[in-house]
Coordinates of C-alpha atoms in Angstrom, one line a residue:
M129 CA -112.7 -60.1 121.5
T130 CA -110.8 -60.2 118.0
T131 CA -108.7 -57.1 117.3
I132 CA -108.5 -55.8 113.4
D133 CA -105.6 -54.4 112.3
T134 CA -106.4 -50.5 112.5
T135 CA -105.3 -49.6 108.8
A136 CA -107.2 -52.3 107.5
L137 CA -110.2 -51.5 109.4
D138 CA -109.9 -47.9 108.0
G139 CA -109.4 -49.2 104.2
L140 CA -112.8 -51.0 104.9
R141 CA -114.4 -48.0 106.1
T142 CA -113.2 -46.0 103.0
A143 CA -114.3 -48.5 100.6
L144 CA -117.7 -48.6 101.9
R145 CA -120.5 -46.7 101.1
G146 CA -122.0 -48.0 104.3
T147 CA -120.6 -47.7 107.8
V148 CA -118.4 -49.8 110.0
T149 CA -118.9 -49.7 113.7
T150 CA -116.7 -51.3 116.3
A151 CA -116.6 -51.4 120.1
A152 CA -114.7 -48.0 120.2
D153 CA -118.1 -46.5 118.5
A154 CA -120.9 -44.9 120.4
D155 CA -123.4 -46.7 118.3
Y156 CA -121.8 -50.0 118.9
D157 CA -124.3 -51.6 121.2
E158 CA -127.3 -50.5 119.0
S159 CA -125.6 -51.8 116.1
R160 CA -125.2 -55.5 117.5
S161 CA -128.4 -55.5 119.0
L162 CA -131.0 -58.3 117.8
Y163 CA -134.8 -58.8 118.2
N164 CA -134.2 -61.5 120.5
A165 CA -132.4 -59.5 123.7
M166 CA -131.6 -63.0 125.1
I167 CA -128.5 -62.9 122.8
D168 CA -125.4 -60.7 123.9
R169 CA -122.6 -61.4 121.5
R170 CA -119.7 -58.8 120.7
P171 CA -118.7 -59.0 117.0
A172 CA -115.2 -57.6 116.3
A173 CA -117.3 -55.2 113.8
V174 CA -120.6 -54.5 111.9
A175 CA -120.5 -53.6 108.2
R176 CA -123.5 -52.1 107.2
C177 CA -123.7 -52.7 103.4
A178 CA -125.4 -50.0 101.4
D179 CA -125.1 -52.0 97.9
V180 CA -123.6 -55.2 96.4
A181 CA -120.2 -53.6 96.1
D182 CA -120.3 -53.3 99.9
V183 CA -121.1 -56.8 100.3
R184 CA -118.1 -57.8 98.0
T185 CA -115.7 -55.9 99.6
T186 CA -116.8 -56.9 103.3
L187 CA -116.9 -60.3 102.2
A188 CA -113.3 -60.1 100.8
F189 CA -112.1 -58.0 104.1
A190 CA -113.7 -61.0 106.4
Q191 CA -111.8 -63.6 104.3
D192 CA -108.2 -61.3 104.4
A193 CA -108.6 -60.8 108.0
G194 CA -109.3 -64.6 108.9
L195 CA -113.0 -63.3 110.5
E196 CA -115.8 -65.7 111.0
L197 CA -118.7 -64.1 109.1
A198 CA -122.3 -63.8 109.9
V199 CA -125.0 -62.2 107.8
R200 CA -127.9 -60.0 109.1
G201 CA -131.1 -59.3 107.3
G202 CA -133.9 -58.3 109.8
G203 CA -132.4 -59.7 112.8
H204 CA -134.9 -61.9 113.9
S205 CA -132.9 -64.8 114.3
G206 CA -134.1 -66.5 117.3
P207 CA -130.6 -67.9 118.2
G208 CA -129.1 -65.1 117.1
L209 CA -127.2 -66.4 114.1
C210 CA -126.4 -63.1 112.6
L211 CA -123.9 -62.5 115.2
V212 CA -120.4 -64.2 115.8
E213 CA -118.4 -63.5 119.0
G214 CA -115.2 -61.7 117.8
G215 CA -116.3 -61.9 114.1
L216 CA -117.8 -59.8 111.5
T217 CA -121.4 -58.9 110.8
L218 CA -122.3 -58.2 107.2
D219 CA -125.3 -56.0 107.7
L220 CA -128.0 -56.0 105.0
S221 CA -130.3 -53.6 106.8
P222 CA -129.7 -50.4 104.3
M223 CA -130.7 -52.4 101.4
R224 CA -134.5 -52.3 102.0
S225 CA -135.7 -51.1 98.5
V226 CA -138.8 -52.7 97.2
R227 CA -139.7 -52.2 93.4
V228 CA -143.0 -53.6 92.0
D229 CA -143.8 -54.4 88.6
P230 CA -147.6 -54.4 88.7
E231 CA -147.9 -55.6 84.9
A232 CA -145.8 -58.4 85.4
R233 CA -147.0 -59.1 89.0
T234 CA -143.6 -59.3 90.5
A235 CA -141.6 -57.7 93.4
Q236 CA -137.8 -57.2 93.7
V237 CA -136.9 -57.0 97.4
G238 CA -133.7 -56.1 98.7
G239 CA -131.9 -58.3 101.2
G240 CA -132.3 -56.4 104.3
A241 CA -135.9 -55.5 103.6
Q242 CA -138.5 -56.3 106.2
L243 CA -141.8 -57.9 105.6
G244 CA -143.7 -54.3 106.3
D245 CA -141.4 -52.8 103.4
L246 CA -142.8 -55.4 101.1
D247 CA -146.5 -55.2 102.3
H248 CA -146.2 -51.6 101.9
A249 CA -145.1 -51.3 98.4
T250 CA -147.2 -54.2 96.9
H251 CA -150.4 -53.5 98.8
T252 CA -151.1 -50.3 96.6
F253 CA -151.3 -52.7 93.8
G254 CA -153.7 -55.0 95.6
L255 CA -150.7 -57.6 95.4
G256 CA -148.8 -59.5 98.2
V257 CA -146.2 -62.5 98.9
P258 CA -147.3 -65.5 101.5
A259 CA -144.8 -64.2 104.5
G260 CA -144.9 -64.5 108.1
I261 CA -147.4 -62.8 110.5
M262 CA -145.2 -59.8 111.7
S263 CA -144.3 -56.7 109.7
T264 CA -140.8 -56.5 111.4
T265 CA -139.6 -59.9 110.3
G266 CA -136.7 -59.8 108.0
V267 CA -137.7 -60.8 104.2
G268 CA -134.0 -62.8 103.8
G269 CA -134.1 -65.0 106.6
L270 CA -137.8 -65.7 106.2
T271 CA -137.5 -67.0 102.8
L272 CA -134.1 -68.9 102.8
G273 CA -135.8 -70.8 105.8
G274 CA -138.9 -71.6 103.5
G275 CA -141.4 -69.2 105.0
H276 CA -144.9 -69.4 105.9
G277 CA -147.8 -67.0 107.1
Y278 CA -151.4 -65.8 106.6
L279 CA -151.8 -66.6 103.0
T280 CA -149.9 -70.0 102.8
R281 CA -153.0 -72.2 102.5
A282 CA -154.3 -70.0 99.4
Y283 CA -150.8 -69.4 97.8
G284 CA -148.3 -71.6 99.3
L285 CA -145.0 -71.1 101.0
T286 CA -142.7 -68.0 100.7
I287 CA -140.5 -70.1 98.5
D288 CA -143.0 -71.0 96.2
S289 CA -143.3 -67.6 94.9
L290 CA -139.7 -66.7 94.8
V291 CA -138.6 -66.1 91.0
S292 CA -135.1 -65.6 91.3
A293 CA -132.3 -64.3 93.5
D294 CA -129.0 -62.3 93.5
V295 CA -126.1 -63.6 95.2
V296 CA -123.0 -63.0 96.2
L297 CA -120.9 -66.1 96.4
A298 CA -118.0 -66.9 99.1
D299 CA -115.4 -66.2 96.4
G300 CA -117.2 -62.8 95.7
T301 CA -118.8 -64.1 92.4
F302 CA -122.1 -62.2 91.9
V303 CA -124.8 -64.7 90.1
T304 CA -128.6 -64.7 89.7
A305 CA -130.2 -68.0 90.7
S306 CA -133.4 -68.7 89.1
A307 CA -134.9 -71.8 87.5
T308 CA -132.9 -71.6 84.3
D309 CA -129.6 -70.0 85.7
H310 CA -127.9 -71.8 88.6
P311 CA -130.7 -73.9 89.1
D312 CA -129.4 -76.1 91.6
L313 CA -128.2 -73.1 93.7
F314 CA -131.9 -71.7 93.3
W315 CA -133.3 -74.9 94.4
A316 CA -131.1 -74.8 97.5
L317 CA -131.8 -71.1 98.5
R318 CA -135.6 -72.0 98.7
G319 CA -135.2 -73.3 102.2
G320 CA -131.7 -74.2 102.7
G321 CA -130.8 -71.0 105.1
G322 CA -127.8 -68.7 104.7
N323 CA -125.7 -71.7 103.4
F324 CA -124.9 -70.6 100.0
G325 CA -124.1 -67.0 99.8
V326 CA -125.4 -63.6 100.5
V327 CA -128.7 -62.7 98.8
T328 CA -128.7 -59.2 97.9
S329 CA -132.3 -59.3 96.5
F330 CA -135.0 -61.4 96.0
T331 CA -137.8 -61.6 93.0
Y332 CA -141.2 -62.9 93.8
R333 CA -144.2 -63.5 92.0
L334 CA -147.2 -61.8 93.6
H335 CA -150.7 -62.7 94.2
P336 CA -154.0 -60.9 94.6
V337 CA -154.6 -59.8 98.2
D338 CA -156.0 -56.4 99.4
T339 CA -158.6 -56.2 102.4
V340 CA -158.9 -59.6 104.0
G341 CA -161.2 -60.9 106.5
V342 CA -159.8 -61.2 110.1
G343 CA -161.1 -63.0 113.2
V344 CA -160.0 -63.7 116.7
T345 CA -161.6 -66.4 118.8
V346 CA -160.4 -67.3 122.1
W347 CA -161.9 -69.6 124.7
P348 CA -160.7 -70.2 128.6
V349 CA -157.3 -72.4 128.4
E350 CA -159.5 -75.3 130.6
R351 CA -161.0 -75.8 126.9
T352 CA -158.0 -76.3 125.3
A353 CA -158.7 -80.2 124.8
E354 CA -162.2 -79.8 123.3
V355 CA -161.0 -76.5 121.0
L356 CA -157.8 -78.3 119.7
R357 CA -159.8 -81.5 118.9
W358 CA -162.3 -79.5 117.0
Y359 CA -159.6 -77.2 115.3
R360 CA -157.6 -80.2 114.0
E361 CA -160.4 -81.5 111.9
F362 CA -162.3 -78.3 111.1
L363 CA -159.4 -76.2 109.4
P364 CA -157.9 -79.1 107.3
A365 CA -161.5 -79.8 106.1
S366 CA -161.8 -76.0 105.1
A367 CA -161.3 -74.3 101.7
D368 CA -157.9 -73.0 100.9
D369 CA -158.9 -69.5 101.6
L370 CA -159.7 -69.9 105.1
Y371 CA -156.5 -69.8 107.4
G372 CA -156.2 -70.1 111.2
F373 CA -153.4 -70.5 113.4
F374 CA -153.9 -72.0 117.2
A375 CA -152.2 -70.5 120.1
L376 CA -152.1 -70.8 123.7
L377 CA -151.6 -67.3 125.3
T378 CA -152.1 -64.8 127.8
I379 CA -154.8 -62.1 126.7
P380 CA -153.2 -58.7 126.7
P381 CA -154.5 -55.8 128.4
A382 CA -155.6 -54.0 125.4
P383 CA -158.2 -53.8 122.7
P384 CA -160.2 -55.5 120.9
F385 CA -160.5 -57.8 124.1
P386 CA -162.8 -56.8 126.8
E387 CA -161.4 -56.1 130.3
E388 CA -162.9 -59.1 132.1
I389 CA -160.5 -61.4 130.2
H390 CA -157.4 -59.5 130.3
G391 CA -154.6 -61.3 132.0
R392 CA -156.5 -64.6 131.6
K393 CA -154.8 -67.8 130.1
M394 CA -156.6 -68.8 126.9
C395 CA -156.5 -70.7 123.9
G396 CA -157.6 -69.7 120.6
V397 CA -157.3 -68.9 116.7
V398 CA -156.0 -66.3 114.7
W399 CA -158.1 -66.3 111.6
C400 CA -157.5 -64.7 108.0
G401 CA -160.1 -65.2 105.2
T402 CA -159.0 -64.5 101.3
G403 CA -160.9 -64.5 98.2
D404 CA -164.6 -64.5 99.0
L405 CA -164.1 -64.7 102.5
A406 CA -162.3 -61.3 102.5
A407 CA -166.0 -59.7 103.1
D408 CA -166.8 -59.7 106.6
G409 CA -170.2 -61.6 106.2
R410 CA -168.3 -64.3 104.5
L411 CA -165.8 -65.0 107.2
G412 CA -168.5 -64.5 109.8
E413 CA -170.6 -67.6 108.3
A414 CA -167.4 -69.7 107.8
L415 CA -166.7 -69.3 111.3
S416 CA -170.1 -69.9 112.9
A417 CA -168.8 -73.4 113.7
V418 CA -166.7 -71.6 116.7
E419 CA -169.4 -72.3 118.9
E420 CA -169.2 -75.9 118.4
P421 CA -166.2 -77.0 120.9
A422 CA -167.2 -74.7 123.6
P423 CA -168.9 -71.0 124.0
P424 CA -166.2 -68.5 123.1
A425 CA -165.0 -66.2 125.6
F426 CA -164.4 -63.7 123.0
H427 CA -165.1 -63.7 118.9
F428 CA -164.4 -61.0 116.5
T429 CA -164.2 -60.8 112.8
G430 CA -163.9 -58.0 110.3
P431 CA -162.3 -56.5 107.2
M432 CA -158.7 -55.4 107.4
P433 CA -156.2 -54.3 104.9
Y434 CA -153.6 -57.0 104.5
P435 CA -150.5 -54.8 105.7
A436 CA -152.6 -54.0 109.1
L437 CA -153.2 -57.9 109.6
Q438 CA -149.5 -58.4 109.4
S439 CA -148.7 -55.6 111.7
M440 CA -150.9 -56.4 114.2
F441 CA -148.7 -58.1 116.9
D442 CA -145.7 -55.7 116.0
G443 CA -146.8 -53.6 119.3
L444 CA -147.1 -56.6 121.5
I445 CA -143.8 -58.1 121.0
P446 CA -141.4 -55.3 120.1
K447 CA -137.6 -55.8 119.9
G448 CA -135.7 -56.0 122.9
L449 CA -137.5 -59.2 124.8
Q450 CA -135.9 -62.2 126.1
W451 CA -136.9 -65.0 123.7
Y452 CA -136.2 -69.0 123.9
W453 CA -138.2 -71.0 121.3
R454 CA -138.1 -74.5 119.7
G455 CA -140.2 -75.9 117.1
D456 CA -141.5 -79.0 115.1
F457 CA -143.6 -80.2 112.2
F458 CA -146.9 -82.5 112.8
D459 CA -148.9 -84.5 110.3
A460 CA -151.7 -84.8 113.2
V461 CA -152.7 -83.4 116.6
S462 CA -152.9 -86.7 118.5
D463 CA -154.9 -87.0 121.5
A464 CA -152.0 -87.6 123.5
A465 CA -150.4 -84.1 121.9
V466 CA -153.6 -82.3 123.0
E467 CA -152.7 -83.3 126.7
V468 CA -149.8 -81.9 126.3
H469 CA -150.9 -78.8 125.0
E470 CA -153.5 -78.5 127.7
K471 CA -151.1 -79.0 130.6
Y472 CA -148.6 -76.5 129.3
G473 CA -151.2 -73.8 128.3
R474 CA -152.4 -74.0 131.9
T475 CA -148.6 -73.2 133.0
L476 CA -147.9 -70.4 130.6
P477 CA -144.5 -68.9 132.6
T478 CA -144.9 -65.5 131.6
G479 CA -147.6 -62.9 130.1
L480 CA -146.2 -63.0 126.3
S481 CA -145.1 -66.8 126.3
T482 CA -147.2 -68.6 123.8
M483 CA -147.3 -71.7 121.3
H484 CA -148.6 -71.5 117.8
L485 CA -149.5 -74.1 115.3
Y486 CA -149.2 -72.5 112.1
P487 CA -151.1 -74.4 108.7
V488 CA -148.7 -75.3 106.2
D489 CA -151.2 -77.1 104.0
G490 CA -153.7 -76.2 101.2
A491 CA -151.5 -74.7 98.3
A492 CA -148.1 -75.8 100.1
H493 CA -149.5 -79.3 99.6
R494 CA -149.8 -78.9 95.8
V495 CA -145.7 -78.6 95.4
P496 CA -143.7 -82.0 94.8
A497 CA -141.8 -83.0 97.9
D498 CA -138.4 -82.5 95.7
A499 CA -138.8 -79.2 94.4
T500 CA -137.4 -77.5 97.1
P501 CA -135.5 -78.4 100.3
W502 CA -138.7 -77.7 102.1
A503 CA -139.1 -81.7 102.9
Y504 CA -142.1 -81.7 104.8
R505 CA -144.7 -80.7 102.2
D506 CA -147.0 -83.8 104.1
A507 CA -147.2 -81.6 107.4
L508 CA -150.4 -80.0 108.5
W509 CA -148.7 -77.6 111.0
S510 CA -145.5 -75.9 111.8
G511 CA -145.4 -75.7 115.4
V512 CA -143.5 -73.4 117.7
I513 CA -143.2 -73.1 121.4
A514 CA -141.9 -69.6 122.5
G515 CA -141.0 -68.3 126.0
I516 CA -140.9 -64.7 126.0
D517 CA -140.6 -61.9 128.6
P518 CA -139.0 -58.3 128.9
D519 CA -136.8 -59.0 132.2
P520 CA -133.6 -61.0 132.0
A521 CA -134.2 -62.5 135.5
N522 CA -137.0 -64.6 133.8
A523 CA -134.7 -66.2 131.0
E524 CA -134.2 -69.4 132.7
A525 CA -137.7 -69.7 133.8
I526 CA -138.9 -69.1 130.0
R527 CA -136.1 -71.6 128.8
R528 CA -137.2 -74.3 131.2
W529 CA -140.8 -74.0 130.2
C530 CA -140.0 -74.2 126.8
V531 CA -137.6 -76.9 126.9
D532 CA -139.9 -79.2 129.0
Y533 CA -143.0 -78.5 126.7
W534 CA -141.0 -79.4 123.6
T535 CA -139.4 -82.5 125.2
E536 CA -142.9 -83.9 126.2
L537 CA -144.3 -82.8 122.7
H538 CA -141.5 -83.9 120.3
P539 CA -142.4 -87.7 120.4
H540 CA -145.6 -86.7 118.7
S541 CA -144.2 -84.8 116.1
M542 CA -143.1 -85.7 112.7
G543 CA -139.3 -85.6 113.7
G544 CA -138.0 -82.2 112.3
A545 CA -139.0 -78.7 112.2
Y546 CA -139.0 -75.5 110.2
V547 CA -135.5 -74.7 109.8
N548 CA -136.1 -71.0 111.1
F549 CA -137.6 -72.4 114.3
L550 CA -134.7 -74.2 115.3
G551 CA -132.9 -73.1 118.4
E552 CA -129.3 -72.3 119.3
A553 CA -128.2 -75.5 120.6
E554 CA -129.4 -77.6 117.5
D555 CA -126.9 -80.4 116.3
A556 CA -126.0 -81.8 113.0
G557 CA -128.7 -84.4 113.7
R558 CA -131.2 -82.2 114.2
V559 CA -130.7 -80.1 111.2
R560 CA -130.3 -83.1 109.1
S561 CA -133.8 -84.6 110.3
T562 CA -135.2 -81.1 109.3
Y563 CA -134.3 -81.9 105.4
R564 CA -134.8 -85.6 105.5
T565 CA -134.1 -86.9 101.9
T566 CA -132.9 -83.5 100.6
Y567 CA -129.9 -83.2 103.0
E568 CA -127.5 -84.8 100.5
R569 CA -128.5 -82.8 97.7
L570 CA -128.1 -79.7 99.8
A571 CA -124.7 -80.8 101.0
A572 CA -123.7 -81.5 97.1
V573 CA -124.5 -77.9 96.2
K574 CA -122.9 -76.7 99.4
R575 CA -119.7 -78.1 97.9
A576 CA -120.3 -76.8 94.7
Y577 CA -121.0 -73.1 96.0
D578 CA -119.0 -72.9 99.3
P579 CA -116.7 -75.7 99.3
E580 CA -114.8 -74.1 102.2
N581 CA -118.0 -73.7 104.5
F582 CA -117.4 -69.9 104.9
F583 CA -120.9 -69.6 105.4
R584 CA -121.2 -71.5 108.6
A585 CA -123.0 -68.9 110.8
N586 CA -126.3 -70.9 110.1
Q587 CA -128.2 -74.0 110.9
N588 CA -125.1 -75.4 109.1
I589 CA -125.1 -77.9 106.2
A590 CA -121.5 -79.2 105.7
P591 CA -120.3 -79.6 102.1
A592 CA -120.4 -83.1 100.9
T593 CA -117.3 -84.9 100.8
A594 CA -116.1 -86.1 97.4

């Protein structure tokens, strides 16, 4: 545990409008808690920043004290990269404001906001941003990694809607990065992770979205091969306003699922229809093909406000569970991959453990490959395998299932993964494979904006050598 000079720490407390918490404070354990309870690190201090001035002061303090810095937005980082043992966590969670300009169709969003904050503010104007599937996800981490969600086929990745970002750099300089100002930095922020500075606000272009058509279809896990072979053909051939992510899951004991399938292992698809498909009848017509692979054990469609869909899984997987995940991109679901999915779907180790295949085609494919660091514009799916359970005693079981599953599936992938689905132990080669040919340009931008690699508590991109 790093000891910080008491006088210096008192000076930081006095200088901030936010709060500073250390192990001596009663709320220390809460201040260092993350969405993933498998991560247990003890930073020397957590500085909760109320504004840009607090961010600049905290950065200067960390450098003067020789502390390694981690930046925390929503705290959803699977490998817990927002905490450093003995370091300083710069916590943006107080900065959750959202300002919507309905005429310009833009929203300026604080760096500590969660998707629920963004959805709440934009929904009243019938607008939204393609971002995630849970309202508790942090806007910052999701965006800096690229971001995908229910609206991706219709409107692209989250970064495709980013207009500008306010950033505090390692030397304390405050800049606004956009297509015209600091364009190299703006390019790097759209998928390069937290390597380049502390983003204190994001400005997004908004898209029409209000009530969406929602569907849930599940089949017995024994039907996985038939269903997945159907899904891999059906969805990419569908119009962009139909989205559906494929999942392996255990049915939770809750509505809307009937009691007779509670606790059963299943495969399924969660659907979202926008545009004309937002009407219940139109979505139902589009999904009439769900009978083709096999009769579903349960099938439901209906209209739902978009924020309600975004928060639909919040209660099922709250903060404080044990998590272990790994991911990959896929441009196809081969027959060999289908066999792997079927095998591990039958052996889901706990009731919450799952695998998801998220579509990243449609509008996301219409952005040039070099326009952003997201190097897999040719991918059809972003996959994640997640071992999840509330009991720490099951941590090794869910980790082993996830690793074994990923090890067998990875040879059928494109080689890289969505950076937000990389795990704690990913090495530099794995990070490089995630960025493909954009890595060298990212390293050059890193050298220009963070030559000392001060921001390294992330899936790190080392500064290019001169």
